[in-house]
Each structure stands twice: as C-alpha cells, then as structure tokens.
Amino acid sequence: MSTATAVPTSGAGRGPVTELFLGGGRARRVTWLLVGLLVLFSAVRVISGQQALTSSSTFGAALLLAVPLLLVALGGLFAERAGVVNIGLEGMMILGTWGAGWAGYQWGWVGALVGGAICGALGGLLHAVATVTFGVDHVVSGVAINILAAGVVRFLSELLYTDNPAGGGVTQSPSLSSRPPSFSLPVLSSGPDLLGDLESQRWFLISDLAGLLRGVSSGVGVLTVLAVLMVPAAYLLLWRTAFGLRLRSCGENPAAADSLGVPVYRLKYIAVIISGMLAGLGGVFLVFIANIYREGQTNGRGFIGLAALIFGNWRPGGLAAGAGLFGFADALQLRSQTAVVALLLLVAFLLAAVTVWQAVRGKWTQAVIAAAFAAATLAAFLTIDELPDGIVSFTPHLTTLLVLSLASQRLRPPKADGLVYRRGEH
C-alpha cells in the first residue's frame, strides 16, 4: 500500500485576491509596482508643476470615465471566455445608451438601468444568433452590429423624439426624470476635510495620496459601486464555480467540453447575452453622467473597453487596471490640457527604466532604441508648452495604442476564442 504525497504547486498559498488580479503569484511585486507608480507620478507632478496630474478632481473624473470602460470590458470577458469574440461591444453600448435615455426620462434612473441592460442584452442575443447558431464570422457579425446599432437608435429617435420637449431634436432624449443617488465614504469624506487640507499642501507623495483617496471616495454613485463589485463577482463566478468552469471550457476546447456533457451552445448564448447586458450598462453610465441620451455618446469607448480587456490578459483584475489607465488618460485631457504635456516626462522616465532593464539583461539593441525614444520624449517635454487640441483629445486612443503595443507579447487569449464551433466537426 502506497501513500500519495501532495506536491505543492507554484500557485500554493495564493489567495483569491491574488488570483483575481494576477491569475498567479507575484502579489508583492504588484504592490511595489503600484507604490512605484505613485512615487513616479508624484515626482512628475513636482518637477512639471502640473498639480492637476494627481489632483482629487482628476482622480474623481478618472473613476467616472473608467466605469463604463470597466463594464464593457467585463462584458467582453464573458463572451471571449466562452469563445466568442465580441467586436460588437461598441454597438451594444450604443443600444444601452438609447435604452437608458428613453426609459430614464419616463421612469427615472431605475428605469434607465433596466432599459439600458435590456437593449444591450438584445444586441448580445443578435450576436449570439449570428455566431453560435448560424456560424457567421465573429468579427463580421460584431462590425455589422456596430453599424446596425447606430442606424437603429437613429430610427427609434426619429420615431419617438419628434416632439422632444428638451429642444434637442432627434439627436438627444429629454433629461432623466430622476438622478441616481450618490454618497461619500464616511471615514474619508465626512467631517473636517483632512484629505483636502493634505492635498492643498502639495507635499511630495503625501498630497498625491490624499488626492487619490479624496477623488475616489467623494460623490460615489450607485452604479460605480456596482461596477467595482462586479470585478470580484466576475472572478468568483468564472473561476470559483462549476458554471464558470463549464463556460471557460467552451472557450478553451468546446469539443472536449461537449463530449463531457457541457451544453456548449447554451453557455455561449448565456455568455454573449451577459456580455451585451454589461456593455449596455456601460452605456447607462454615460447617460447618468450627462443626464440625457445624446447621439454619438459612446465615442468609441466600446473599442477602448475591448482594448482594456486585451491589456488585462482576459482577467478581471487586469482589465480593471486597463480601464483605470484609459479612464485616467481621458480625465486628464478633460481637466487640464497643459497637464497632458507632463505625461511626456512620465513616458521619458518609463522609457529610461526600460533602457536600464534591457541593458541589465544584455539586450543592447532594445536598450539603445528605448534610450533614443526616452531622449526624444524628454526633449519634447522641455520644448513643448501646449499640445494641439486634436492631439490632446486623442490622448486616450494614443494611450490605448501604446499600451497594447507594449503588452501584446505576453497575451494569452482563450484557445478557441473566435473559432466557429460545430458539433461533430472537431
């Protein structure tokens, strides 16, 4: 009789929080990375004199702008983990904004939530019918939904907003009949404004940390809280339940899952409908910010949310970090155009760090290239006082391209993502 001895794997001792963000260990590295980034931002703020870089108003706006990206990225996570590429997130988000605007001015913010979620889910259902049932190429179906959604909401607006009391014609809805409630965290934001006092001192690191805490703890909306809670909820559902295991198996090896009795088609339908619903909720949040539906409101955020998903390597915590990064870039260009120039100094520091890292590894070609770009970026920071408006407004998209180009080498999508599955053909 032999005794089996359990061999600890490299993931032994990893807690749920670590798995949520990393899918593995290295939690301590990430902690130090976050601390290092805060120190770097603080140093750039002191050197450049751009207080808006780490102000509470910038962080508060970043949180608002990151939430719709986070919801869209979570929607993409469900679809792609089930093996369905969802390029149509932008179109589902457009449907969500229209549904929220139409239902919101009649039944208030709760109606907006329900209307946006239903309209987004209908877009997801259409994508599921095309890709899962009829085997249409996933990218073609997604692009078609993006085009179709823009036309559908225009048609519905012309049909229902002909006598719009808001005076905006068919391009916008009347205002919501009620606004969603908001609150401030009691420990950080009630009583004397201690964080505000610390922020106004402009001390190195301390004032920046106070600005961060003050920005994300004041005037937090209900949907913001729900969106943040959806990140650990999505992890627990997809990685800690039998339902999540079955759904992810559809995105890794649907033929093997089917042979074990997993209802592949049904789970793909469920995942894509959830994907559309979450993208629709991202559109709802945009309506909450503006208090109305406006044509063209999404402005490509569905694609940026998809980029956040890819940047996060198809993990809940990673996509949350990506949404936060893109939301911060968007908020900074809205709060202060001159502060965007300070990002050039930040990039120069990061490229200098890459130069040192590549040199230590003995990769001199990459080190020289990184050093050249670092020098060019530093020269641009020293010589440019203000960027053209067109470049400033394009900052979030430039950030998206830069981050994806740097992160693309370590991506690991689901194996069967985007493949058309037919029972018996594999």
Short mmCIF file of C-alpha atoms in Angstrom, two decimals:
data_model
loop_
_atom_site.label_atom_id
_atom_site.label_comp_id
_atom_site.label_asym_id
_atom_site.label_seq_id
_atom_site.Cartn_x
_atom_site.Cartn_y
_atom_site.Cartn_z
CA MET A 1 0.00 0.00 0.00
CA SER A 2 1.48 3.33 -1.01
CA THR A 3 0.78 6.75 0.33
CA ALA A 4 0.28 9.60 -2.09
CA THR A 5 2.06 12.77 -1.20
CA ALA A 6 0.64 16.05 -2.39
CA VAL A 7 3.24 18.09 -4.20
CA PRO A 8 2.75 21.81 -3.74
CA THR A 9 2.44 23.64 -6.99
CA SER A 10 3.85 27.04 -7.80
CA GLY A 11 0.47 28.52 -7.00
CA ALA A 12 0.27 27.13 -3.47
CA GLY A 13 -0.77 29.68 -0.92
CA ARG A 14 -2.28 32.06 -3.42
CA GLY A 15 -5.37 33.75 -2.10
CA PRO A 16 -8.45 34.75 -4.07
CA VAL A 17 -7.35 38.38 -4.27
CA THR A 18 -4.01 37.41 -5.74
CA GLU A 19 -5.66 35.10 -8.26
CA LEU A 20 -8.17 37.83 -9.14
CA PHE A 21 -5.55 40.29 -10.30
CA LEU A 22 -2.72 38.08 -11.46
CA GLY A 23 -4.01 34.62 -12.15
CA GLY A 24 -0.98 33.52 -10.12
CA GLY A 25 1.59 34.78 -7.61
CA ARG A 26 3.69 37.96 -7.58
CA ALA A 27 1.22 39.92 -5.42
CA ARG A 28 4.13 41.55 -3.63
CA ARG A 29 5.62 42.69 -6.95
CA VAL A 30 2.36 44.28 -7.97
CA THR A 31 2.14 46.08 -4.61
CA TRP A 32 5.59 47.55 -5.09
CA LEU A 33 4.74 48.40 -8.68
CA LEU A 34 1.71 50.42 -7.55
CA VAL A 35 3.80 52.19 -4.92
CA GLY A 36 6.46 52.93 -7.52
CA LEU A 37 3.89 54.37 -9.92
CA LEU A 38 2.51 56.66 -7.22
CA VAL A 39 6.04 57.85 -6.41
CA LEU A 40 6.73 58.40 -10.10
CA PHE A 41 3.51 60.39 -10.60
CA SER A 42 4.35 62.45 -7.53
CA ALA A 43 7.85 63.19 -8.84
CA VAL A 44 6.50 64.19 -12.27
CA ARG A 45 3.93 66.43 -10.61
CA VAL A 46 6.61 68.21 -8.55
CA ILE A 47 9.02 68.61 -11.48
CA SER A 48 6.42 69.76 -14.01
CA GLY A 49 4.39 71.86 -11.58
CA GLN A 50 1.16 70.42 -13.00
CA GLN A 51 -0.96 69.94 -9.89
CA ALA A 52 -3.84 68.55 -11.94
CA LEU A 53 -1.80 65.42 -12.61
CA THR A 54 -2.64 63.96 -9.17
CA SER A 55 -5.49 66.21 -8.03
CA SER A 56 -8.64 64.81 -6.46
CA SER A 57 -10.72 66.27 -9.29
CA THR A 58 -8.67 64.35 -11.86
CA PHE A 59 -8.92 61.09 -9.94
CA GLY A 60 -12.65 61.60 -9.42
CA ALA A 61 -13.17 62.20 -13.13
CA ALA A 62 -10.95 59.21 -13.92
CA LEU A 63 -13.17 56.98 -11.80
CA LEU A 64 -16.29 58.22 -13.59
CA LEU A 65 -14.76 57.69 -17.01
CA ALA A 66 -13.25 54.31 -16.11
CA VAL A 67 -16.56 52.74 -15.01
CA PRO A 68 -18.15 52.48 -18.49
CA LEU A 69 -14.90 51.04 -19.85
CA LEU A 70 -14.82 48.57 -16.96
CA LEU A 71 -18.38 47.41 -17.63
CA VAL A 72 -17.72 46.99 -21.35
CA ALA A 73 -14.50 45.08 -20.67
CA LEU A 74 -16.31 42.77 -18.24
CA GLY A 75 -18.88 42.16 -20.96
CA GLY A 76 -16.12 41.22 -23.36
CA LEU A 77 -14.62 38.93 -20.72
CA PHE A 78 -17.74 36.77 -20.51
CA ALA A 79 -18.10 36.47 -24.28
CA GLU A 80 -14.46 35.74 -25.05
CA ARG A 81 -14.02 33.30 -22.17
CA ALA A 82 -16.84 31.36 -23.82
CA GLY A 83 -15.02 31.51 -27.17
CA VAL A 84 -16.97 34.30 -28.88
CA VAL A 85 -15.08 37.40 -30.00
CA ASN A 86 -17.29 40.41 -29.37
CA ILE A 87 -16.24 43.28 -31.61
CA GLY A 88 -19.85 44.48 -31.32
CA LEU A 89 -19.38 45.86 -27.79
CA GLU A 90 -19.50 49.39 -29.17
CA GLY A 91 -22.86 48.74 -30.83
CA MET A 92 -24.28 47.12 -27.71
CA MET A 93 -23.11 50.11 -25.71
CA ILE A 94 -24.89 52.41 -28.18
CA LEU A 95 -28.09 50.42 -27.72
CA GLY A 96 -27.64 50.71 -23.96
CA THR A 97 -27.34 54.50 -24.08
CA TRP A 98 -30.52 54.82 -26.13
CA GLY A 99 -32.45 52.41 -23.91
CA ALA A 100 -31.30 54.26 -20.80
CA GLY A 101 -32.24 57.65 -22.23
CA TRP A 102 -35.68 56.55 -23.39
CA ALA A 103 -36.61 54.65 -20.21
CA GLY A 104 -34.88 57.11 -17.89
CA TYR A 105 -36.94 60.16 -18.75
CA GLN A 106 -40.13 58.15 -18.21
CA TRP A 107 -39.32 56.03 -15.15
CA GLY A 108 -36.19 57.58 -13.63
CA TRP A 109 -32.76 56.14 -13.02
CA VAL A 110 -34.03 52.64 -12.18
CA GLY A 111 -35.86 52.55 -15.50
CA ALA A 112 -32.66 53.70 -17.19
CA LEU A 113 -30.75 50.80 -15.65
CA VAL A 114 -33.32 48.25 -16.78
CA GLY A 115 -33.81 49.79 -20.23
CA GLY A 116 -30.10 50.00 -20.97
CA ALA A 117 -29.44 46.46 -19.78
CA ILE A 118 -32.29 45.04 -21.88
CA CYS A 119 -31.26 46.88 -25.05
CA GLY A 120 -27.64 45.80 -24.64
CA ALA A 121 -28.75 42.21 -24.00
CA LEU A 122 -30.78 42.27 -27.22
CA GLY A 123 -27.64 43.26 -29.09
CA GLY A 124 -25.82 40.36 -27.43
CA LEU A 125 -28.64 38.00 -28.39
CA LEU A 126 -28.36 39.08 -32.02
CA HIS A 127 -24.61 38.46 -31.95
CA ALA A 128 -25.14 35.03 -30.39
CA VAL A 129 -27.70 34.03 -33.03
CA ALA A 130 -25.34 35.07 -35.81
CA THR A 131 -22.17 33.48 -34.46
CA VAL A 132 -23.33 30.46 -32.46
CA THR A 133 -26.36 29.32 -34.44
CA PHE A 134 -25.52 30.40 -37.98
CA GLY A 135 -21.73 30.29 -37.72
CA VAL A 136 -21.11 33.81 -39.03
CA ASP A 137 -17.54 35.03 -38.61
CA HIS A 138 -17.34 36.72 -35.20
CA VAL A 139 -15.61 39.84 -36.44
CA VAL A 140 -18.03 40.30 -39.33
CA SER A 141 -21.01 39.91 -37.01
CA GLY A 142 -19.55 42.37 -34.50
CA VAL A 143 -18.85 45.01 -37.11
CA ALA A 144 -22.35 44.56 -38.53
CA ILE A 145 -23.86 45.08 -35.06
CA ASN A 146 -21.86 48.28 -34.61
CA ILE A 147 -23.19 49.66 -37.88
CA LEU A 148 -26.72 48.38 -37.28
CA ALA A 149 -26.92 49.80 -33.75
CA ALA A 150 -26.12 53.32 -34.90
CA GLY A 151 -28.84 53.13 -37.54
CA VAL A 152 -31.41 51.55 -35.22
CA VAL A 153 -31.07 54.19 -32.49
CA ARG A 154 -31.32 56.96 -35.09
CA PHE A 155 -34.50 55.40 -36.46
CA LEU A 156 -36.00 54.99 -32.99
CA SER A 157 -35.11 58.58 -32.10
CA GLU A 158 -36.81 59.90 -35.23
CA LEU A 159 -39.82 57.76 -34.38
CA LEU A 160 -40.16 58.73 -30.71
CA TYR A 161 -38.43 62.10 -30.25
CA THR A 162 -40.23 64.12 -32.91
CA ASP A 163 -41.78 66.32 -30.20
CA ASN A 164 -38.79 66.32 -27.88
CA PRO A 165 -39.52 68.85 -25.10
CA ALA A 166 -35.79 69.20 -24.44
CA GLY A 167 -35.37 71.02 -27.75
CA GLY A 168 -32.54 68.80 -28.89
CA GLY A 169 -34.44 67.24 -31.74
CA VAL A 170 -33.88 63.60 -32.54
CA THR A 171 -30.22 63.63 -31.54
CA GLN A 172 -30.94 63.56 -27.82
CA SER A 173 -33.55 62.47 -25.30
CA PRO A 174 -35.26 64.55 -22.61
CA SER A 175 -33.47 64.65 -19.25
CA LEU A 176 -33.84 61.74 -16.86
CA SER A 177 -36.78 62.20 -14.51
CA SER A 178 -34.55 61.34 -11.53
CA ARG A 179 -30.83 61.08 -10.87
CA PRO A 180 -29.18 58.04 -9.26
CA PRO A 181 -28.16 58.54 -5.61
CA SER A 182 -24.55 59.12 -4.65
CA PHE A 183 -22.69 59.09 -1.35
CA SER A 184 -19.26 59.65 0.17
CA LEU A 185 -17.30 57.12 2.17
CA PRO A 186 -17.86 58.05 5.82
CA VAL A 187 -14.32 57.67 7.13
CA LEU A 188 -12.55 59.51 4.32
CA SER A 189 -15.03 62.21 3.33
CA SER A 190 -17.15 63.17 6.33
CA GLY A 191 -16.36 65.78 8.94
CA PRO A 192 -13.31 68.05 8.52
CA ASP A 193 -11.76 67.86 5.09
CA LEU A 194 -8.48 66.41 6.26
CA LEU A 195 -7.67 64.93 2.86
CA GLY A 196 -8.38 68.27 1.18
CA ASP A 197 -6.01 70.03 3.57
CA LEU A 198 -3.27 67.48 2.92
CA GLU A 199 -3.78 67.77 -0.83
CA SER A 200 -3.52 71.57 -0.75
CA GLN A 201 -0.10 71.38 0.99
CA ARG A 202 1.43 69.97 -2.22
CA TRP A 203 3.78 67.73 -0.27
CA PHE A 204 5.65 65.05 -2.12
CA LEU A 205 3.75 61.76 -2.17
CA ILE A 206 1.52 62.61 0.84
CA SER A 207 -0.53 65.19 -1.04
CA ASP A 208 -0.77 62.92 -4.07
CA LEU A 209 -2.02 60.01 -1.97
CA ALA A 210 -4.54 62.35 -0.31
CA GLY A 211 -5.73 63.50 -3.73
CA LEU A 212 -6.19 59.89 -4.83
CA LEU A 213 -8.18 58.91 -1.74
CA ARG A 214 -10.27 62.06 -1.83
CA GLY A 215 -11.05 61.69 -5.52
CA VAL A 216 -12.31 58.11 -5.31
CA SER A 217 -14.26 58.49 -2.06
CA SER A 218 -16.41 61.58 -2.69
CA GLY A 219 -19.72 61.56 -4.55
CA VAL A 220 -19.60 57.88 -5.48
CA GLY A 221 -22.63 56.78 -7.50
CA VAL A 222 -24.62 53.59 -7.07
CA LEU A 223 -23.62 52.18 -10.46
CA THR A 224 -19.97 52.95 -9.68
CA VAL A 225 -20.16 50.77 -6.59
CA LEU A 226 -21.95 48.03 -8.53
CA ALA A 227 -19.35 48.13 -11.29
CA VAL A 228 -16.46 47.86 -8.84
CA LEU A 229 -18.14 44.97 -7.04
CA MET A 230 -18.67 43.22 -10.37
CA VAL A 231 -14.91 42.70 -10.71
CA PRO A 232 -14.55 40.25 -7.78
CA ALA A 233 -18.02 38.88 -8.54
CA ALA A 234 -16.97 38.05 -12.12
CA TYR A 235 -13.83 36.35 -10.84
CA LEU A 236 -15.73 34.27 -8.29
CA LEU A 237 -18.35 33.30 -10.87
CA LEU A 238 -15.92 32.36 -13.65
CA TRP A 239 -13.09 30.83 -11.61
CA ARG A 240 -14.75 29.50 -8.46
CA THR A 241 -17.99 27.92 -9.62
CA ALA A 242 -18.91 24.91 -11.76
CA PHE A 243 -20.83 27.22 -14.09
CA GLY A 244 -17.71 29.31 -14.66
CA LEU A 245 -15.57 26.24 -15.29
CA ARG A 246 -18.01 24.98 -17.90
CA LEU A 247 -18.25 28.39 -19.54
CA ARG A 248 -14.46 28.77 -19.76
CA SER A 249 -14.14 25.25 -21.14
CA CYS A 250 -16.27 26.39 -24.09
CA GLY A 251 -13.60 28.97 -24.87
CA GLU A 252 -10.67 26.60 -24.45
CA ASN A 253 -11.82 23.31 -26.00
CA PRO A 254 -15.54 23.22 -26.86
CA ALA A 255 -15.32 19.75 -28.44
CA ALA A 256 -13.91 18.23 -25.25
CA ALA A 257 -16.46 20.10 -23.16
CA ASP A 258 -19.27 18.85 -25.39
CA SER A 259 -18.07 15.27 -25.04
CA LEU A 260 -18.35 15.63 -21.25
CA GLY A 261 -21.95 16.77 -21.44
CA VAL A 262 -21.39 20.54 -21.20
CA PRO A 263 -24.17 22.41 -23.08
CA VAL A 264 -21.76 24.39 -25.25
CA TYR A 265 -24.31 26.24 -27.38
CA ARG A 266 -26.44 27.22 -24.41
CA LEU A 267 -23.49 28.54 -22.42
CA LYS A 268 -22.23 30.53 -25.38
CA TYR A 269 -25.67 32.12 -25.69
CA ILE A 270 -25.74 32.95 -21.98
CA ALA A 271 -22.23 34.41 -22.06
CA VAL A 272 -22.85 36.64 -25.09
CA ILE A 273 -26.18 37.89 -23.71
CA ILE A 274 -24.46 38.75 -20.41
CA SER A 275 -21.77 40.45 -22.47
CA GLY A 276 -24.33 42.62 -24.22
CA MET A 277 -26.09 43.43 -20.95
CA LEU A 278 -22.86 44.62 -19.31
CA ALA A 279 -21.96 46.70 -22.37
CA GLY A 280 -25.44 48.20 -22.21
CA LEU A 281 -24.86 49.09 -18.54
CA GLY A 282 -21.69 50.86 -19.64
CA GLY A 283 -23.90 52.96 -21.91
CA VAL A 284 -26.27 53.59 -18.99
CA PHE A 285 -23.41 55.09 -17.01
CA LEU A 286 -22.66 57.55 -19.82
CA VAL A 287 -26.31 58.63 -19.71
CA PHE A 288 -26.07 59.08 -15.94
CA ILE A 289 -23.07 61.38 -16.37
CA ALA A 290 -24.80 63.60 -18.97
CA ASN A 291 -28.35 63.10 -17.57
CA ILE A 292 -29.56 62.60 -21.17
CA TYR A 293 -29.04 60.30 -24.14
CA ARG A 294 -27.10 62.01 -26.92
CA GLU A 295 -26.30 60.61 -30.35
CA GLY A 296 -22.64 59.58 -30.62
CA GLN A 297 -22.34 59.47 -26.84
CA THR A 298 -20.12 56.39 -26.72
CA ASN A 299 -17.38 57.98 -28.88
CA GLY A 300 -15.53 54.69 -29.41
CA ARG A 301 -15.48 53.68 -25.73
CA GLY A 302 -16.66 50.20 -26.65
CA PHE A 303 -13.43 49.65 -28.57
CA ILE A 304 -11.34 51.11 -25.72
CA GLY A 305 -13.11 48.73 -23.32
CA LEU A 306 -12.17 45.86 -25.62
CA ALA A 307 -8.58 47.13 -25.53
CA ALA A 308 -8.72 47.17 -21.72
CA LEU A 309 -9.81 43.52 -21.81
CA ILE A 310 -6.87 42.58 -24.03
CA PHE A 311 -4.45 44.64 -21.92
CA GLY A 312 -5.72 42.80 -18.84
CA ASN A 313 -4.99 39.42 -20.48
CA TRP A 314 -8.62 38.33 -20.19
CA ARG A 315 -8.53 38.53 -16.37
CA PRO A 316 -10.95 40.59 -14.22
CA GLY A 317 -8.27 42.41 -12.23
CA GLY A 318 -6.14 43.09 -15.29
CA LEU A 319 -8.99 44.60 -17.26
CA ALA A 320 -9.88 46.75 -14.24
CA ALA A 321 -6.33 48.12 -14.28
CA GLY A 322 -6.61 48.77 -18.01
CA ALA A 323 -9.93 50.59 -17.60
CA GLY A 324 -8.41 52.72 -14.85
CA LEU A 325 -5.44 53.63 -17.05
CA PHE A 326 -7.57 54.66 -20.01
CA GLY A 327 -10.02 56.48 -17.74
CA PHE A 328 -7.18 58.48 -16.21
CA ALA A 329 -5.84 59.48 -19.63
CA ASP A 330 -9.32 60.61 -20.66
CA ALA A 331 -9.88 62.53 -17.42
CA LEU A 332 -6.53 64.30 -17.62
CA GLN A 333 -7.15 65.69 -21.09
CA LEU A 334 -10.57 66.92 -19.94
CA ARG A 335 -9.38 68.52 -16.70
CA SER A 336 -6.19 70.19 -17.94
CA GLN A 337 -4.73 70.24 -21.44
CA THR A 338 -1.38 71.54 -20.19
CA ALA A 339 -1.12 68.63 -17.75
CA VAL A 340 -1.10 66.25 -20.72
CA VAL A 341 2.35 67.60 -21.58
CA ALA A 342 3.54 66.32 -18.20
CA LEU A 343 2.76 62.82 -19.43
CA LEU A 344 5.71 63.21 -21.82
CA LEU A 345 8.01 63.46 -18.80
CA LEU A 346 6.32 60.41 -17.29
CA VAL A 347 6.88 58.46 -20.50
CA ALA A 348 10.51 59.59 -20.59
CA PHE A 349 11.06 58.20 -17.08
CA LEU A 350 9.40 54.92 -18.01
CA LEU A 351 11.49 54.58 -21.16
CA ALA A 352 14.62 55.31 -19.13
CA ALA A 353 13.67 52.47 -16.79
CA VAL A 354 13.16 50.20 -19.81
CA THR A 355 16.60 51.22 -21.05
CA VAL A 356 18.24 50.19 -17.77
CA TRP A 357 16.27 46.93 -17.65
CA GLN A 358 17.22 45.95 -21.19
CA ALA A 359 20.85 46.84 -20.57
CA VAL A 360 20.97 44.66 -17.44
CA ARG A 361 19.55 41.80 -19.49
CA GLY A 362 22.22 42.33 -22.13
CA LYS A 363 19.80 43.33 -24.89
CA TRP A 364 21.73 46.33 -26.12
CA THR A 365 19.74 46.94 -29.29
CA GLN A 366 16.49 47.32 -27.37
CA ALA A 367 18.28 49.41 -24.75
CA VAL A 368 19.60 51.83 -27.36
CA ILE A 369 16.20 52.17 -29.02
CA ALA A 370 14.49 52.80 -25.66
CA ALA A 371 17.17 55.37 -24.75
CA ALA A 372 16.67 57.19 -28.05
CA PHE A 373 12.92 57.40 -27.52
CA ALA A 374 13.43 58.50 -23.92
CA ALA A 375 15.70 61.32 -25.06
CA ALA A 376 13.24 62.38 -27.76
CA THR A 377 10.33 62.36 -25.31
CA LEU A 378 12.30 64.39 -22.77
CA ALA A 379 13.24 66.90 -25.45
CA ALA A 380 9.57 67.17 -26.42
CA PHE A 381 8.62 67.84 -22.79
CA LEU A 382 11.24 70.58 -22.48
CA THR A 383 10.32 72.33 -25.73
CA ILE A 384 6.53 71.95 -25.96
CA ASP A 385 4.41 74.24 -23.84
CA GLU A 386 0.99 73.12 -25.09
CA LEU A 387 -0.14 70.35 -27.40
CA PRO A 388 -2.62 70.96 -30.23
CA ASP A 389 -6.24 70.36 -29.29
CA GLY A 390 -6.58 67.48 -31.73
CA ILE A 391 -3.72 65.55 -30.15
CA VAL A 392 -4.94 66.28 -26.62
CA SER A 393 -8.44 64.98 -27.33
CA PHE A 394 -6.90 61.86 -28.88
CA THR A 395 -4.86 61.10 -25.74
CA PRO A 396 -6.98 58.11 -24.58
CA HIS A 397 -6.72 56.47 -28.01
CA LEU A 398 -2.97 57.09 -28.19
CA THR A 399 -2.63 55.58 -24.71
CA THR A 400 -4.58 52.56 -25.90
CA LEU A 401 -2.29 52.01 -28.88
CA LEU A 402 0.88 52.50 -26.81
CA VAL A 403 -0.18 50.14 -24.02
CA LEU A 404 -1.35 47.41 -26.38
CA SER A 405 1.86 47.59 -28.39
CA LEU A 406 3.91 47.13 -25.20
CA ALA A 407 1.69 44.42 -23.66
CA SER A 408 0.99 42.34 -26.77
CA GLN A 409 3.92 39.96 -26.28
CA ARG A 410 2.56 38.46 -23.05
CA LEU A 411 -1.06 37.94 -24.01
CA ARG A 412 -2.73 34.58 -23.74
CA PRO A 413 -6.31 34.58 -25.12
CA PRO A 414 -8.62 31.56 -24.76
CA LYS A 415 -7.53 28.90 -27.24
CA ALA A 416 -10.86 28.60 -29.07
CA ASP A 417 -11.63 32.32 -29.00
CA GLY A 418 -13.18 33.37 -32.29
CA LEU A 419 -13.48 29.88 -33.73
CA VAL A 420 -16.82 28.72 -35.12
CA TYR A 421 -17.81 25.51 -33.34
CA ARG A 422 -19.94 22.82 -34.91
CA ARG A 423 -20.75 19.62 -33.02
CA GLY A 424 -19.10 16.61 -34.65
CA GLU A 425 -16.68 18.60 -36.83
CA HIS A 426 -13.80 18.60 -34.34
#
